[in-house]
Short mmCIF file of C-alpha atoms in Angstrom, two decimals:
data_model
loop_
_atom_site.label_atom_id
_atom_site.label_comp_id
_atom_site.label_asym_id
_atom_site.label_seq_id
_atom_site.Cartn_x
_atom_site.Cartn_y
_atom_site.Cartn_z
CA MET A 680 20.57 6.16 -53.65
CA THR A 681 23.85 4.58 -54.69
CA GLY A 682 22.80 4.88 -58.51
CA ARG A 683 21.80 8.48 -58.07
CA VAL A 684 25.19 9.23 -56.43
CA PHE A 685 27.21 7.27 -58.96
CA THR A 686 25.50 8.96 -61.85
CA LYS A 687 26.06 12.49 -60.70
CA VAL A 688 29.76 11.68 -60.02
CA PHE A 689 30.13 9.85 -63.36
CA PHE A 690 28.62 12.69 -65.54
CA SER A 691 30.77 15.33 -63.69
CA PHE A 692 33.91 13.37 -64.66
CA VAL A 693 32.69 12.86 -68.31
CA LEU A 694 32.12 16.66 -68.59
CA VAL A 695 35.52 17.28 -67.16
CA LEU A 696 37.19 14.94 -69.60
CA CYS A 697 35.30 16.15 -72.72
CA ALA A 698 36.26 19.73 -71.95
CA GLY A 699 39.82 18.69 -71.39
CA THR A 700 39.94 16.67 -74.72
CA ALA A 701 38.49 19.83 -76.57
CA ILE A 702 41.05 22.15 -74.98
CA LEU A 703 43.90 19.63 -75.83
CA ASP A 704 42.82 19.42 -79.46
CA LEU A 705 42.63 23.03 -79.85
CA SER A 706 46.13 23.50 -78.21
CA LEU A 707 47.52 21.07 -80.68
CA ARG A 708 46.05 22.73 -83.62
CA ARG A 709 47.54 26.06 -82.59
CA ILE A 710 50.93 24.37 -82.08
CA LEU A 711 50.79 22.63 -85.37
CA GLU A 712 49.63 25.52 -87.58
CA PRO A 713 53.12 27.16 -87.78
CA SER A 714 54.78 23.97 -88.57
CA LEU A 715 52.40 23.23 -91.28
CA ARG A 716 53.00 26.60 -92.87
CA LYS A 717 56.86 26.15 -92.82
CA GLN A 718 56.63 22.65 -94.05
CA ALA A 719 54.12 23.49 -96.79
CA GLU A 720 56.58 21.71 -98.99
CA HIS A 721 55.97 18.50 -97.38
CA SER A 722 53.41 16.38 -99.05
CA LEU A 723 49.78 16.37 -97.91
CA ILE A 724 50.03 12.64 -97.19
CA ASP A 725 52.52 13.06 -94.46
CA ILE A 726 50.53 15.66 -92.88
CA ASN A 727 47.37 13.56 -92.83
CA ALA A 728 49.35 10.61 -91.38
CA THR A 729 50.64 12.79 -88.62
CA MET A 730 47.06 14.18 -87.81
CA HIS A 731 45.72 10.66 -87.67
CA LEU A 732 48.42 9.51 -85.19
CA LEU A 733 47.66 12.49 -82.95
CA HIS A 734 43.92 11.95 -83.03
CA ARG A 735 44.48 8.26 -82.11
CA ASP A 736 46.65 9.11 -79.24
CA VAL A 737 44.01 11.74 -77.95
CA LEU A 738 41.28 9.06 -78.29
CA ILE A 739 43.29 6.40 -76.38
CA ALA A 740 44.08 8.94 -73.70
CA THR A 741 40.35 9.96 -73.47
CA MET A 742 39.18 6.30 -73.15
CA ILE A 743 41.80 5.68 -70.43
CA SER A 744 40.70 8.82 -68.52
CA LEU A 745 37.11 7.96 -68.96
CA VAL A 746 37.69 4.38 -67.44
CA LEU A 747 39.64 5.88 -64.60
CA ALA A 748 36.94 8.44 -64.03
CA THR A 749 34.34 5.70 -63.97
CA ILE A 750 36.24 3.67 -61.37
CA ILE A 751 36.97 6.71 -59.17
CA ALA A 752 33.22 7.75 -59.42
CA ALA A 753 32.00 4.31 -58.33
CA VAL A 754 34.44 4.16 -55.27
CA LEU A 755 33.31 7.71 -54.17
CA ALA A 756 29.65 7.09 -54.76
CA GLN A 757 29.79 3.90 -52.68
CA ARG A 758 31.63 5.48 -49.95
CA PHE A 759 29.12 8.46 -49.84
CA SER A 760 26.19 5.93 -50.01
CA LEU A 761 27.57 3.95 -47.07
CA ARG A 762 27.74 7.01 -45.00
CA LEU A 763 24.29 8.27 -45.95
CA ARG A 764 22.78 4.92 -45.31
CA ARG A 765 24.31 4.91 -41.76
CA ILE A 766 22.54 8.16 -41.19
CA VAL A 767 19.28 6.81 -42.61
CA ILE A 768 19.60 3.67 -40.33
CA PHE A 769 20.20 5.96 -37.36
CA ALA A 770 17.23 8.06 -38.16
CA SER A 771 15.04 4.89 -38.35
CA ARG A 772 16.27 3.73 -34.95
CA ILE A 773 15.57 7.01 -33.36
CA ALA A 774 12.21 6.93 -34.80
CA ALA A 775 11.62 3.52 -33.34
CA GLY A 776 12.44 4.85 -29.86
CA GLU A 777 16.01 3.51 -29.71
CA LEU A 778 17.45 6.78 -28.41
CA SER A 779 20.82 5.29 -27.67
CA ALA A 780 21.55 4.88 -31.32
CA ARG A 781 24.42 6.79 -32.76
CA VAL A 782 25.95 7.58 -36.27
CA GLU A 783 29.66 7.61 -35.03
CA GLU A 784 31.00 9.31 -38.13
CA GLY A 785 34.78 9.96 -37.80
CA ASN A 786 35.55 11.81 -41.08
CA LEU A 787 35.98 15.63 -41.10
CA ASP A 788 33.72 16.88 -43.85
CA GLU A 789 30.24 18.10 -44.31
CA ILE A 790 28.64 14.67 -43.85
CA SER A 791 30.57 14.13 -40.57
CA GLU A 792 29.48 17.42 -39.38
CA VAL A 793 25.84 16.54 -40.00
CA ALA A 794 26.42 13.17 -38.31
CA HIS A 795 27.94 14.85 -35.29
CA ALA A 796 24.98 17.12 -34.96
CA LEU A 797 22.57 14.26 -35.07
CA ASP A 798 24.39 12.40 -32.34
CA ALA A 799 24.37 15.43 -30.11
CA THR A 800 20.52 15.72 -30.72
CA ALA A 801 20.03 12.04 -30.02
CA SER A 802 22.05 12.30 -26.80
CA ARG A 803 20.03 15.26 -25.57
CA LEU A 804 16.86 13.42 -26.40
CA GLU A 805 17.96 10.33 -24.58
CA GLN A 806 18.86 12.38 -21.50
CA SER A 807 15.32 14.24 -21.62
CA PHE A 808 13.44 10.97 -22.07
CA HIS A 809 15.51 9.47 -19.22
CA ALA A 810 14.69 12.31 -17.04
CA LEU A 811 10.93 12.09 -17.80
CA ASP A 812 10.88 8.33 -17.34
CA THR A 813 12.61 8.83 -13.91
CA ASN A 814 9.96 11.38 -12.98
CA ARG A 815 7.15 9.10 -14.12
CA ARG A 816 8.48 6.32 -12.07
CA GLU A 817 8.68 8.47 -9.06
CA LEU A 818 5.16 9.84 -9.58
CA GLU A 819 3.95 6.22 -9.90
CA ALA A 820 5.90 5.13 -6.67
CA LEU A 821 4.32 8.27 -4.81
CA LEU A 822 0.85 7.46 -5.98
CA ASP A 823 1.15 3.79 -5.17
CA SER A 824 2.41 4.64 -1.70
CA MET A 825 -0.59 6.77 -1.00
CA GLN A 826 -3.35 5.40 1.16
CA GLU A 827 -5.95 6.96 -1.12
CA ALA A 828 -7.13 5.46 -4.25
CA VAL A 829 -6.46 7.65 -7.29
CA VAL A 830 -7.74 7.34 -10.95
CA ALA A 831 -7.29 9.96 -13.74
CA VAL A 832 -9.65 10.06 -16.86
CA ASN A 833 -9.35 11.90 -20.26
CA ALA A 834 -11.75 14.40 -21.71
CA HIS A 835 -13.91 11.45 -22.94
CA GLY A 836 -14.17 9.81 -19.46
CA GLN A 837 -11.74 6.97 -20.25
CA VAL A 838 -9.14 5.82 -17.63
CA SER A 839 -5.64 7.12 -18.35
CA TRP A 840 -3.95 5.86 -15.27
CA SER A 841 -4.51 4.64 -11.71
CA ASN A 842 -2.55 3.70 -8.65
CA ALA A 843 -2.12 0.38 -6.95
CA VAL A 844 -4.68 1.22 -4.23
CA MET A 845 -7.45 1.92 -6.92
CA GLN A 846 -6.57 -1.53 -8.37
CA ARG A 847 -7.24 -3.15 -4.98
CA VAL A 848 -10.46 -1.39 -4.04
CA SER A 849 -12.11 -1.55 -7.42
CA PRO A 850 -14.47 -4.50 -7.92
CA SER A 851 -13.40 -4.80 -11.51
CA PRO A 852 -9.85 -4.45 -13.18
CA VAL A 853 -8.90 -0.91 -13.95
CA ARG A 854 -7.70 -0.73 -17.56
CA GLU A 855 -6.23 2.24 -19.46
CA GLY A 856 -8.51 3.30 -22.17
CA ARG A 857 -11.62 1.76 -20.62
CA SER A 858 -14.53 3.88 -19.62
CA LEU A 859 -14.77 4.87 -16.04
CA VAL A 860 -18.40 3.77 -15.81
CA HIS A 861 -17.41 0.18 -16.76
CA THR A 862 -14.78 0.28 -13.82
CA ILE A 863 -16.61 2.07 -10.97
CA ARG A 864 -20.46 1.74 -10.70
CA ASP A 865 -20.81 4.06 -7.87
CA PRO A 866 -23.14 6.87 -8.90
CA GLN A 867 -21.61 9.57 -6.59
CA VAL A 868 -18.09 9.02 -7.97
CA LEU A 869 -19.42 9.02 -11.56
CA ALA A 870 -21.29 12.12 -10.87
CA CYS A 871 -18.44 13.76 -9.14
CA VAL A 872 -16.01 13.12 -12.00
CA GLU A 873 -18.50 14.09 -14.68
CA GLY A 874 -19.10 17.39 -12.88
CA ALA A 875 -15.20 18.10 -12.83
CA LEU A 876 -15.03 17.34 -16.54
CA GLU A 877 -18.04 19.67 -17.44
CA SER A 878 -17.50 22.59 -15.06
CA ARG A 879 -13.75 22.44 -14.75
CA GLU A 880 -14.10 22.87 -11.04
CA VAL A 881 -13.38 20.70 -8.03
CA HIS A 882 -16.30 18.50 -6.97
CA ARG A 883 -16.68 16.50 -3.80
CA ALA A 884 -18.93 13.62 -2.93
CA ARG A 885 -19.39 10.77 -0.38
CA ALA A 886 -19.42 7.18 -1.83
CA THR A 887 -20.66 4.05 -0.11
CA SER A 888 -20.86 1.41 -2.87
CA VAL A 889 -17.33 1.41 -4.32
CA ALA A 890 -16.25 -1.55 -2.13
CA PRO A 891 -18.52 -3.49 0.25
CA GLY A 892 -18.56 -2.04 3.79
CA ARG A 893 -16.36 0.77 2.80
CA ILE A 894 -16.94 4.54 2.89
CA TYR A 895 -15.12 6.97 0.77
CA GLU A 896 -14.91 10.68 0.34
CA VAL A 897 -14.36 11.61 -3.25
CA SER A 898 -12.56 14.53 -4.53
CA ALA A 899 -12.47 15.19 -8.39
CA ALA A 900 -10.35 18.03 -9.98
CA PRO A 901 -9.94 18.99 -13.55
CA THR A 902 -6.62 18.49 -15.18
CA PRO A 903 -4.78 20.79 -17.88
CA GLY A 904 -5.29 18.15 -20.67
CA GLY A 905 -9.05 18.43 -20.44
CA GLY A 906 -9.47 15.30 -18.28
CA ALA A 907 -10.00 14.94 -14.49
CA VAL A 908 -8.34 13.12 -11.67
CA ALA A 909 -10.42 11.59 -8.79
CA VAL A 910 -8.99 10.82 -5.20
CA LEU A 911 -10.94 8.36 -2.96
CA HIS A 912 -10.20 8.71 0.71
CA ASP A 913 -11.17 5.87 2.94
CA VAL A 914 -13.03 7.12 5.95
CA THR A 915 -14.52 3.73 7.02
CA GLU A 916 -12.38 3.53 10.25
CA VAL A 917 -13.05 7.25 11.06
CA GLU A 918 -16.73 6.75 10.67
CA ARG A 919 -16.60 3.60 12.68
CA ALA A 920 -14.66 5.42 15.44
CA GLU A 921 -16.95 8.36 15.41
CA LYS A 922 -19.98 5.93 15.65
CA THR A 923 -18.15 4.06 18.51
CA ARG A 924 -17.63 7.41 20.30
CA ARG A 925 -21.26 8.41 19.90
CA ASP A 926 -22.42 4.96 21.08
CA PHE A 927 -19.95 5.20 24.08
CA VAL A 928 -21.11 8.58 25.20
CA ALA A 929 -24.69 7.48 24.95
CA ASN A 930 -24.16 4.40 26.81
CA VAL A 931 -22.16 6.05 29.57
CA SER A 932 -24.81 8.77 29.76
CA HIS A 933 -27.51 6.13 29.95
CA GLU A 934 -25.60 4.04 32.61
CA LEU A 935 -25.03 7.15 34.75
CA ARG A 936 -28.41 8.60 34.46
CA THR A 937 -30.27 5.62 35.85
CA PRO A 938 -28.38 5.51 39.41
CA LEU A 939 -28.13 9.22 39.39
CA THR A 940 -31.89 9.75 38.91
CA SER A 941 -32.53 6.96 41.66
CA ILE A 942 -30.07 8.70 44.14
CA SER A 943 -31.65 12.09 43.36
CA GLY A 944 -35.24 10.98 43.75
CA TYR A 945 -34.53 9.30 47.08
CA VAL A 946 -32.55 12.10 48.38
CA GLU A 947 -35.43 14.57 47.68
CA THR A 948 -37.87 12.04 49.26
CA LEU A 949 -35.58 11.97 52.44
CA LEU A 950 -35.35 15.85 52.46
CA ASP A 951 -39.23 16.03 52.47
CA GLY A 952 -39.10 14.44 55.95
CA HIS A 953 -41.97 12.45 57.86
CA HIS A 954 -40.57 9.08 57.20
CA SER A 955 -40.12 6.17 59.54
CA GLU A 956 -36.71 4.96 60.58
CA LYS A 957 -37.25 1.78 58.52
CA ASP A 958 -38.24 3.86 55.42
CA THR A 959 -35.23 6.06 55.88
CA ARG A 960 -32.78 3.09 56.15
CA ASP A 961 -34.30 1.45 53.09
CA PHE A 962 -33.92 4.77 51.16
CA LEU A 963 -30.33 5.16 52.42
CA SER A 964 -29.55 1.55 51.30
CA ILE A 965 -30.98 2.12 47.85
CA ILE A 966 -28.97 5.40 47.56
CA LEU A 967 -25.75 3.58 48.71
CA LYS A 968 -26.48 0.68 46.17
CA ASN A 969 -26.69 3.21 43.28
CA ALA A 970 -23.69 5.23 44.45
CA THR A 971 -21.61 2.12 44.56
CA ARG A 972 -22.83 1.31 41.05
CA VAL A 973 -21.80 4.76 39.80
CA ASN A 974 -18.48 4.47 41.50
CA ARG A 975 -17.81 0.98 40.01
CA LEU A 976 -18.72 2.36 36.66
CA THR A 977 -16.47 5.10 36.99
CA GLU A 978 -13.61 2.85 37.98
CA ASP A 979 -14.39 0.49 35.00
CA LEU A 980 -14.34 3.52 32.70
CA LEU A 981 -11.01 4.67 33.96
CA ALA A 982 -9.58 1.09 33.75
CA LEU A 983 -10.81 0.78 30.20
CA ALA A 984 -9.31 4.19 29.23
CA SER A 985 -6.08 3.04 30.63
CA VAL A 986 -5.76 -0.23 28.85
CA GLU A 987 -6.89 1.27 25.52
CA SER A 988 -4.42 4.18 25.64
CA GLY A 989 -1.02 3.86 24.00
CA ASP A 990 0.64 4.60 27.29
CA TYR A 991 -0.52 1.43 28.94
CA LYS A 992 2.46 -0.55 30.18
CA LEU A 993 2.75 -4.24 31.38
CA ARG A 994 5.34 -5.55 33.85
CA THR A 995 5.66 -9.02 32.07
CA LEU A 996 7.38 -11.71 34.26
CA PRO A 997 7.85 -15.32 33.71
CA VAL A 998 5.07 -16.86 35.78
CA ARG A 999 3.86 -20.62 36.17
CA ALA A 1000 0.45 -21.02 34.50
CA SER A 1001 -0.64 -23.01 37.55
CA VAL A 1002 0.37 -20.32 39.94
CA LEU A 1003 -1.78 -17.72 38.10
CA VAL A 1004 -4.73 -20.00 38.22
CA GLN A 1005 -4.31 -20.83 41.94
CA ASP A 1006 -3.76 -17.09 42.82
CA ALA A 1007 -6.88 -16.21 40.90
CA ILE A 1008 -8.95 -18.86 42.73
CA GLU A 1009 -7.50 -17.83 46.12
CA SER A 1010 -7.97 -14.10 45.77
CA LEU A 1011 -11.42 -14.37 44.36
CA ALA A 1012 -12.72 -16.99 46.83
CA GLY A 1013 -14.43 -14.32 48.82
CA MET A 1014 -16.80 -13.70 45.97
CA VAL A 1015 -18.43 -17.20 46.36
CA LEU A 1016 -18.93 -17.16 50.18
CA ASP A 1017 -22.53 -15.91 50.03
CA SER A 1018 -23.17 -17.62 46.57
CA PRO A 1019 -24.26 -21.14 45.88
CA VAL A 1020 -21.49 -21.24 43.20
CA THR A 1021 -18.37 -23.18 43.84
CA LEU A 1022 -15.13 -22.06 42.41
CA GLU A 1023 -12.92 -24.99 41.38
CA ALA A 1024 -9.54 -25.65 39.80
CA ALA A 1025 -9.53 -27.59 36.76
CA GLU A 1026 -6.53 -28.99 34.63
CA THR A 1027 -3.34 -26.89 34.79
CA THR A 1028 0.20 -26.87 33.40
CA THR A 1029 3.43 -25.81 35.07
CA ASP A 1030 4.68 -24.13 32.00
CA PHE A 1031 6.06 -20.53 32.36
CA VAL A 1032 4.19 -17.64 30.66
CA LEU A 1033 4.99 -13.98 30.14
CA ALA A 1034 2.43 -12.17 32.20
CA ASP A 1035 1.62 -9.12 34.42
CA PRO A 1036 0.28 -10.87 37.43
CA ASP A 1037 -1.81 -7.78 38.55
CA SER A 1038 -3.26 -7.30 35.18
CA LEU A 1039 -4.16 -11.00 34.83
CA ASN A 1040 -5.69 -11.14 38.20
CA GLN A 1041 -8.07 -8.54 36.87
CA VAL A 1042 -8.75 -10.45 33.80
CA PHE A 1043 -9.52 -13.59 35.95
CA GLY A 1044 -11.71 -11.57 38.20
CA ASN A 1045 -13.84 -10.09 35.45
CA LEU A 1046 -14.28 -13.60 33.77
CA ILE A 1047 -15.05 -15.43 37.09
CA GLU A 1048 -17.59 -12.70 38.11
CA ASN A 1049 -19.33 -12.88 34.79
CA ALA A 1050 -19.39 -16.63 35.06
CA MET A 1051 -20.87 -16.48 38.43
CA LYS A 1052 -23.65 -13.91 37.55
CA TYR A 1053 -24.70 -15.66 34.35
CA GLY A 1054 -23.80 -19.37 35.22
CA LYS A 1055 -25.24 -19.28 38.63
CA SER A 1056 -27.63 -22.16 37.85
CA GLY A 1057 -24.66 -24.42 36.98
CA GLU A 1058 -23.58 -24.10 40.69
CA ARG A 1059 -19.91 -24.29 39.91
CA VAL A 1060 -17.20 -22.38 37.96
CA CYS A 1061 -13.86 -24.03 36.83
CA VAL A 1062 -10.63 -22.33 36.20
CA GLY A 1063 -7.66 -24.03 34.40
CA ALA A 1064 -4.95 -23.88 31.91
CA ARG A 1065 -3.56 -26.13 29.20
CA ARG A 1066 -0.31 -26.06 27.02
CA LEU A 1067 -0.70 -25.39 23.31
CA GLU A 1068 2.07 -25.36 20.87
CA ASN A 1069 3.85 -22.02 21.55
CA GLU A 1070 1.41 -20.68 24.18
CA VAL A 1071 -0.78 -21.60 27.17
CA GLU A 1072 -4.51 -21.22 27.00
CA PHE A 1073 -6.48 -20.32 30.11
CA PHE A 1074 -10.17 -20.87 30.60
CA VAL A 1075 -13.01 -20.05 32.83
CA ARG A 1076 -16.01 -22.42 32.50
CA ASP A 1077 -19.42 -22.21 33.90
CA PHE A 1078 -22.37 -24.77 33.62
CA GLY A 1079 -25.24 -22.33 33.26
CA PRO A 1080 -27.76 -21.84 30.52
CA GLY A 1081 -25.12 -20.76 28.03
CA ILE A 1082 -24.86 -17.93 25.49
CA PRO A 1083 -26.61 -17.84 22.20
CA PHE A 1084 -24.34 -18.05 19.23
CA GLU A 1085 -25.44 -14.78 17.69
CA HIS A 1086 -24.03 -13.02 20.74
CA LEU A 1087 -20.48 -14.76 20.92
CA ASP A 1088 -18.83 -12.20 18.51
CA ARG A 1089 -20.09 -9.15 20.39
CA ILE A 1090 -19.86 -9.83 24.12
CA PHE A 1091 -16.38 -8.30 24.31
CA GLU A 1092 -17.94 -4.96 23.14
CA ARG A 1093 -18.29 -2.23 25.56
CA PHE A 1094 -21.61 -2.08 27.23
CA TYR A 1095 -22.96 -4.95 25.26
CA ARG A 1096 -25.41 -7.07 27.09
CA ILE A 1097 -27.34 -10.20 26.29
CA ASP A 1098 -29.93 -9.51 28.71
CA LYS A 1099 -29.86 -5.85 29.71
CA ALA A 1100 -32.47 -5.95 32.47
CA ARG A 1101 -30.83 -8.98 34.06
CA SER A 1102 -27.35 -7.38 33.86
CA ARG A 1103 -28.46 -4.02 35.51
CA ASP A 1104 -30.25 -5.91 38.30
CA SER A 1105 -26.89 -7.95 39.00
CA GLY A 1106 -24.93 -4.63 39.17
CA GLY A 1107 -22.82 -5.21 36.03
CA THR A 1108 -21.42 -2.19 34.17
CA GLY A 1109 -20.92 -3.90 30.74
CA LEU A 1110 -17.25 -3.05 30.66
CA GLY A 1111 -15.65 -6.14 32.36
CA LEU A 1112 -15.23 -8.36 29.24
CA ALA A 1113 -14.10 -5.37 27.18
CA ILE A 1114 -11.30 -4.51 29.87
CA ALA A 1115 -10.35 -8.30 29.97
CA LYS A 1116 -10.07 -8.21 26.05
CA HIS A 1117 -7.80 -5.27 25.88
CA ILE A 1118 -5.42 -6.66 28.74
CA VAL A 1119 -5.20 -9.99 26.84
CA LEU A 1120 -4.32 -8.27 23.59
CA ALA A 1121 -1.64 -6.21 25.36
CA HIS A 1122 -0.04 -9.35 26.45
CA GLY A 1123 0.02 -10.66 22.85
CA GLY A 1124 -2.75 -13.12 23.27
CA ILE A 1125 -6.26 -13.62 22.09
CA ILE A 1126 -9.50 -14.01 23.82
CA ARG A 1127 -12.68 -15.80 22.82
CA ALA A 1128 -15.89 -17.51 24.00
CA GLU A 1129 -17.51 -20.90 23.35
CA SER A 1130 -20.99 -21.97 24.37
CA GLU A 1131 -23.76 -24.40 23.72
CA LEU A 1132 -27.27 -23.58 25.02
CA GLY A 1133 -27.93 -25.50 28.20
CA LEU A 1134 -24.41 -26.70 28.49
CA GLY A 1135 -22.77 -23.46 30.00
CA ALA A 1136 -20.09 -21.11 28.39
CA THR A 1137 -16.33 -21.03 28.48
CA PHE A 1138 -14.16 -18.04 28.13
CA LEU A 1139 -10.64 -18.76 26.85
CA PHE A 1140 -7.50 -16.62 26.46
CA THR A 1141 -4.04 -17.23 25.53
CA LEU A 1142 -0.50 -16.01 26.61
CA PRO A 1143 2.81 -16.56 25.16
CA ILE A 1144 5.42 -19.13 26.50
CA ALA A 1145 8.21 -17.52 28.57
CA PRO A 1146 11.78 -18.02 27.21
CA ALA A 1147 13.69 -21.10 28.42
CA ARG A 1148 15.68 -19.26 31.05
CA PRO A 1149 13.85 -16.19 32.11
CA GLN A 1150 15.80 -13.26 33.67
CA GLN A 1151 13.22 -12.51 36.27
CA VAL A 1152 10.44 -14.44 38.06
CA SER A 1153 7.31 -12.99 39.53
CA PRO A 1154 7.39 -12.52 43.28
CA VAL A 1155 3.95 -14.22 43.39
CA ILE A 1156 5.76 -17.62 43.04
CA SER A 1157 5.93 -19.12 46.60
CA ALA A 1158 8.35 -21.27 48.25
CA ARG A 1159 6.53 -24.39 47.27
CA THR A 1160 6.70 -23.47 43.58
CA GLU A 1161 10.34 -22.40 43.60
CA GLU A 1162 11.26 -26.04 44.75
CA SER A 1163 9.65 -27.52 41.60
CA ALA A 1164 10.81 -24.98 39.15
CA PRO A 1165 12.52 -26.41 36.16
CA PHE A 1166 15.31 -23.85 36.32
CA PRO A 1167 17.01 -21.81 39.09
CA VAL A 1168 14.86 -18.75 40.36
CA GLU A 1169 16.69 -15.43 40.72
CA LYS A 1170 16.01 -13.39 43.80
#
């Protein structure tokens, strides 16, 4: 580029010099012709000598002008070349994606005007790309914050982008440019996306094999570029809740139908008349038993609905663990009066826990009643507590036949029974352990069961340790416990 500019400038100066020399020579001839006529008497030799001197001076002047023209042309060509090279470098940086590049031309000529125009264009491009990048990042953040998995494919079925949820639920990594069939193997998802690509209409499906144990509702819609976007909405919890609701309704209906059928049958029998007094009393006794069962089931249903609701409130107070155990044994001692089972206090601790005494009494009541029903052959039930690191663990232990291992994870479910016939004979509703679980969870603890066949079963739950100096102490603390309290009791 430098050579081309230099050549053009140089030849321009040479042409100018040649034209000037010719004009100068012509002017000299016009000036000298009158003198030559007037001095005709001079000798031809003098005239030739004079002309030789004039030609020599013109030649010297021409050479000097030529050298100066060459130097000036070289300087100007180098300057123009550097300015043009800056523009070429600027264009290369823009082409490489460096939109912050600028020419920064300060001269006021045609080249500087071009440079200023290029700088303004680059500035607008930088602003536009910055806005596009900001919008892209906002869109990515929005998609990543969604609970649904989202994946987009191009017209050839290759992944163009996906959000973070899709990356988590997909069994294999989701890579851009990779075919969707190599990422998601669920036939319903693939058919849904393929349908959206071909028909350019929204398609919906239900997928069950995208991730183990999860159920998704799939919606695939076409995109303007010829591709499609698929949204996978996880409905596993909704399905589980719906199944739980159906099972709950079925179980409640079943539990109510049995005693109500019995009540209805015996009432009809009594209305027929012609019964002895003994039969009438027996029938009434059976009716009362079933009515009591229905009443208890209703109360347990209301209690379960209460503890499962978001409005369930606890009055947690600092209470000694030993006091909770002692109160549970004393308040439930009447349950064992007509039973061969003995209710005993095992090891305890004097640590304070945060608890609602009334709710905890219901927990102990359900656990002890359950132990007495199913551990009756062990002839005794032990209740106690022990200190763990940051909590106190309470336990209710029986010495009966125990619980098979496969039932331990499900016995806290509503209406779940190990032996359905035996449970109904004993008058249980199947809701006691579920109620106990929700009350313990509301306290911030956990509940579990341990058992070995032939060695009995143990139900354990934890409660958090109370602060070092509680502001309020449960009124169930008696005078004897106040005297042994590790800190003053506020009244």
